[in-house]
XYZ file of N, CA, C and O in Angstrom:
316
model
N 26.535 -24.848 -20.752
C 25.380 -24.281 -21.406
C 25.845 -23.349 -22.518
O 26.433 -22.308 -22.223
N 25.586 -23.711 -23.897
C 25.509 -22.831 -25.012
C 24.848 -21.460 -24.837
O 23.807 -21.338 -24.192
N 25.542 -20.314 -25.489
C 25.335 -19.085 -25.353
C 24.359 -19.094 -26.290
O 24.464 -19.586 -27.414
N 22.874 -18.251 -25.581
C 21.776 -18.553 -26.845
C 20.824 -16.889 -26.324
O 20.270 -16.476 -25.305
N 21.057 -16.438 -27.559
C 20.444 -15.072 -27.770
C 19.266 -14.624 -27.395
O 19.015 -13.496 -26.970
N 18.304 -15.794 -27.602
C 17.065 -15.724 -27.258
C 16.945 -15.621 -25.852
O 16.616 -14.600 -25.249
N 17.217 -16.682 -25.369
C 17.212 -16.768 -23.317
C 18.156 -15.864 -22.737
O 17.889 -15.378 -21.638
N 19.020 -15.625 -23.210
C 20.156 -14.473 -22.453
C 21.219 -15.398 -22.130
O 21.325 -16.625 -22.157
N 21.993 -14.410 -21.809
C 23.392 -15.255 -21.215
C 23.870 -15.692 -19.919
O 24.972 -15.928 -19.424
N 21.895 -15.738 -19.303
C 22.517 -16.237 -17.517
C 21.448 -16.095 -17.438
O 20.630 -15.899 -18.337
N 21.248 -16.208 -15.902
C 19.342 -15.938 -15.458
C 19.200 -14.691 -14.781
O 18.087 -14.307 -14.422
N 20.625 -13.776 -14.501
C 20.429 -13.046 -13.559
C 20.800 -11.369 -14.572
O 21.051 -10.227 -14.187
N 20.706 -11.802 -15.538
C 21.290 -10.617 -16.294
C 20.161 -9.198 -16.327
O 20.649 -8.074 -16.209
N 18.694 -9.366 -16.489
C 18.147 -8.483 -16.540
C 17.980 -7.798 -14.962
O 17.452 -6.701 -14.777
N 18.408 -8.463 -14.122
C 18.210 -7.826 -12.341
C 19.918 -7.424 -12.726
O 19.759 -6.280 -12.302
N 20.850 -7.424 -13.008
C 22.104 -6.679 -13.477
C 21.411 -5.397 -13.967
O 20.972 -4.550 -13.188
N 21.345 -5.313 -15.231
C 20.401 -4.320 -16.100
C 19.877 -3.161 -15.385
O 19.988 -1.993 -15.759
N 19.205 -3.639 -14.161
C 17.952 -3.058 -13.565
C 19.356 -2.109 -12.656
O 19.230 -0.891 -12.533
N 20.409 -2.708 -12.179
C 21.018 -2.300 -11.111
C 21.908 -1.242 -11.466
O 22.248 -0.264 -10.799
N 22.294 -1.655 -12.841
C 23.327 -0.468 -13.741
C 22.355 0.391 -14.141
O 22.841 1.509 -13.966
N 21.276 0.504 -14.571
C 19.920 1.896 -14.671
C 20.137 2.650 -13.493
O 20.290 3.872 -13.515
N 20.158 1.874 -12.332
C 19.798 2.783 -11.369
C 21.400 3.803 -10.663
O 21.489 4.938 -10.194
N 22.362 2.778 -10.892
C 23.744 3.765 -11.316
C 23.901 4.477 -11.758
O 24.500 5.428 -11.256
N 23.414 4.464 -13.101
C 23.481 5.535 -14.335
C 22.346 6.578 -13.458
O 22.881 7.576 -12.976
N 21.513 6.497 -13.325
C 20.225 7.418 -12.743
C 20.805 8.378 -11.398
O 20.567 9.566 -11.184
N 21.821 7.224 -10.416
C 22.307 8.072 -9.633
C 23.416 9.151 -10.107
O 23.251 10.354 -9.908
N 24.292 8.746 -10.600
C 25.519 9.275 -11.438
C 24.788 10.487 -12.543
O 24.900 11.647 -12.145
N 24.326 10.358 -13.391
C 24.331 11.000 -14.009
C 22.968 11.904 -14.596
O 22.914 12.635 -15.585
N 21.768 11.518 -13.472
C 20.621 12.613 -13.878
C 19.929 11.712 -14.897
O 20.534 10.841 -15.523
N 18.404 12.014 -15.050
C 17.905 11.574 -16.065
C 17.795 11.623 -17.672
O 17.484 10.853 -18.581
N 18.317 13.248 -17.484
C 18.620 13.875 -19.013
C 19.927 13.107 -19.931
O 19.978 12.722 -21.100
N 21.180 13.088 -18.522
C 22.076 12.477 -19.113
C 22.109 10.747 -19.566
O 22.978 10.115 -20.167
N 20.733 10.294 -18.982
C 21.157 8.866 -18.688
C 20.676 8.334 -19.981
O 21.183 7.376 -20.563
N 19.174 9.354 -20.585
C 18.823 9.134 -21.628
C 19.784 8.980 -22.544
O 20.196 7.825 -22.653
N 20.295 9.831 -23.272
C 21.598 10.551 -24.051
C 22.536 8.878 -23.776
O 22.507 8.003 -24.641
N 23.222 8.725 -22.584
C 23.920 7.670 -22.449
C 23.812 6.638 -23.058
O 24.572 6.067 -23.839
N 22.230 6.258 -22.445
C 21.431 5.304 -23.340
C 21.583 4.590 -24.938
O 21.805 3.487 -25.436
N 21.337 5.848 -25.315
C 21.118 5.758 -26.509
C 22.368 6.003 -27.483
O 22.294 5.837 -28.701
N 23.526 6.416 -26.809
C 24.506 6.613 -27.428
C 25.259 5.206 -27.490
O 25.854 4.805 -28.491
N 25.135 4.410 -26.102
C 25.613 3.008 -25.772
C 24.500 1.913 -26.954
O 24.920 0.819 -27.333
N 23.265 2.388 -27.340
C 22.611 1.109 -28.270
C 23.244 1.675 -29.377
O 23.861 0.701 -29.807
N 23.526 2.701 -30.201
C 23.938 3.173 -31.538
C 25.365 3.089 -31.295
O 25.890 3.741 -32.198
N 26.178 2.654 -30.595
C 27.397 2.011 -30.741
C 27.750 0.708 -30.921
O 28.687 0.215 -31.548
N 26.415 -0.036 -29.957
C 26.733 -1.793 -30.236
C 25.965 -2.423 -31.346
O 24.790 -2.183 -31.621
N 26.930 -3.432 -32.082
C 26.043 -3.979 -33.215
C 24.983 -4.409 -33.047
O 24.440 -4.558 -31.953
N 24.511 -4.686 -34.170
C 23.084 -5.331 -34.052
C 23.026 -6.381 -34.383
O 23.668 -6.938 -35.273
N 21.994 -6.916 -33.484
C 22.063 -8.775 -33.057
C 23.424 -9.196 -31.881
O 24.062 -10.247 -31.816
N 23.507 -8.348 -31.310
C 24.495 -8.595 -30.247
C 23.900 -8.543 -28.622
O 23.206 -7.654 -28.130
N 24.259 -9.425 -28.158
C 23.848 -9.516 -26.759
C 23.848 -8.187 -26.169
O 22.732 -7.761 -25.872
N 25.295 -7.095 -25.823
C 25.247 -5.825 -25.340
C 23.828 -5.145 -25.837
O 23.055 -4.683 -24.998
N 23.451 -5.099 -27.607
C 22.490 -4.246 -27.609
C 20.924 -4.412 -27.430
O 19.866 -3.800 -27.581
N 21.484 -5.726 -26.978
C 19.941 -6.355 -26.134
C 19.807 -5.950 -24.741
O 18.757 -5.738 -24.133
N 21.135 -5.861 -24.267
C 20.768 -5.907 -22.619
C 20.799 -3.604 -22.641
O 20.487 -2.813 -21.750
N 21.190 -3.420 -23.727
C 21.013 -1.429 -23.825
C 19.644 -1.588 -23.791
O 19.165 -1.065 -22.785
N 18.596 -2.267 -24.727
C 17.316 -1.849 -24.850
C 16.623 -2.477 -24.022
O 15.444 -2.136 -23.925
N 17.111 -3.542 -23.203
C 16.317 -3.596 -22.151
C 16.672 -2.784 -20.786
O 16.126 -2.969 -19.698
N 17.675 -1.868 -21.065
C 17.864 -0.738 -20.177
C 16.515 0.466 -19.957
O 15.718 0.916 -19.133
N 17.049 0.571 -21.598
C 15.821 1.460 -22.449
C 14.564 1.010 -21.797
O 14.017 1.799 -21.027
N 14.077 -0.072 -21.992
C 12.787 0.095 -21.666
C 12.466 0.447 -20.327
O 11.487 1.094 -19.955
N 13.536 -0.120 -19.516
C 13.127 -0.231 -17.735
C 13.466 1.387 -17.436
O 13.121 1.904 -16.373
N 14.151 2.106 -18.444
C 14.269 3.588 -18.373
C 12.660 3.984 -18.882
O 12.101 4.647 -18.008
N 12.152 3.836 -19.586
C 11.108 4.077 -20.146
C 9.596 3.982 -19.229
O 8.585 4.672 -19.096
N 10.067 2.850 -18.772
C 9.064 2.380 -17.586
C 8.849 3.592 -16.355
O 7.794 4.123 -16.007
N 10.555 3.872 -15.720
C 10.587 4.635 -14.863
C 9.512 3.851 -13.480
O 8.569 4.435 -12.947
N 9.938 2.557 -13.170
C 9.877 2.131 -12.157
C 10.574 1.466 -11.507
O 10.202 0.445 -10.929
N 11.816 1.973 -11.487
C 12.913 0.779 -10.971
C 12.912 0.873 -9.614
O 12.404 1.844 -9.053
N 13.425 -0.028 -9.018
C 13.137 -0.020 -7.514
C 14.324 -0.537 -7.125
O 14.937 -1.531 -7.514
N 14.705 0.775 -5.795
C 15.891 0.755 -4.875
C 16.321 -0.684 -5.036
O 15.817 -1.757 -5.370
N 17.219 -0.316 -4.732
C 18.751 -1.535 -4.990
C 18.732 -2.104 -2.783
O 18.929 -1.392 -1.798
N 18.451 -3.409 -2.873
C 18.281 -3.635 -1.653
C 19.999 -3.995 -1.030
O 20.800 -4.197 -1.943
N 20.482 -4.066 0.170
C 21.823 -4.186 0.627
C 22.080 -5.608 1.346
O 23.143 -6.101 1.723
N 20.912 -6.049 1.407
C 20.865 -7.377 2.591
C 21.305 -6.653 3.843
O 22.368 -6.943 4.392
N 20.678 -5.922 4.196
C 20.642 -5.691 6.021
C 19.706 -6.024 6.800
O 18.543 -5.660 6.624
N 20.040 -6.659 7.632
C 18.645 -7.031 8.543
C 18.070 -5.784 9.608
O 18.860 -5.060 10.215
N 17.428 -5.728 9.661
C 16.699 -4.324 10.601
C 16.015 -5.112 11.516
O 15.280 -6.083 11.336
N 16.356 -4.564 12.483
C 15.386 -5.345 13.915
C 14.735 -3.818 14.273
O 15.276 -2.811 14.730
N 12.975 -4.158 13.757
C 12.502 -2.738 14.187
C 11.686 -3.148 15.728
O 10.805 -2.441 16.219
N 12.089 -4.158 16.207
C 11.323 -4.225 17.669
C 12.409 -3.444 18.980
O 12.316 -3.625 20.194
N 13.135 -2.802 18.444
C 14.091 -1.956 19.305
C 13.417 -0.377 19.620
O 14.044 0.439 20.296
């Protein structure tokens, strides 16, 4: 499969995205993550895959609804 800008470079890249936000969010606070953010899109060129997958950081930062990172554990709550 040809690398194509429009569709992304896999199917699983924006649930990546979602998982490194919430890294950055743990690590480094919201103040800093902004700042991070935006320092990581004004470093990568433009029209480049990286500064596509920064602003779709951006937005899911923007959103401020990301949701816990699941582990695959099974829970047996009939105990």
């Amino acid at each position: 499969m040809a690398f194509d800008y429009f569709s992304g470079a896999g199917h699983a890249w924006r649930r990546f995205a979602q998982i490194r936000l919430e890294d950055l969010l743990d690590q480094r606070g919201r103040e800093r993550t902004r700042a991070y953010i935006a320092k990581r899109i004004a470093r990568s060129s433009w029209g480049s895959f990286e500064r596509r997958r920064w602003k779709y950081i951006e937005r899911l930062f923007g959103q401020d609804r990301h949701q816990p990172r699941t582990i695959g554990i099974a829970v047996d709550h009939d105990r």
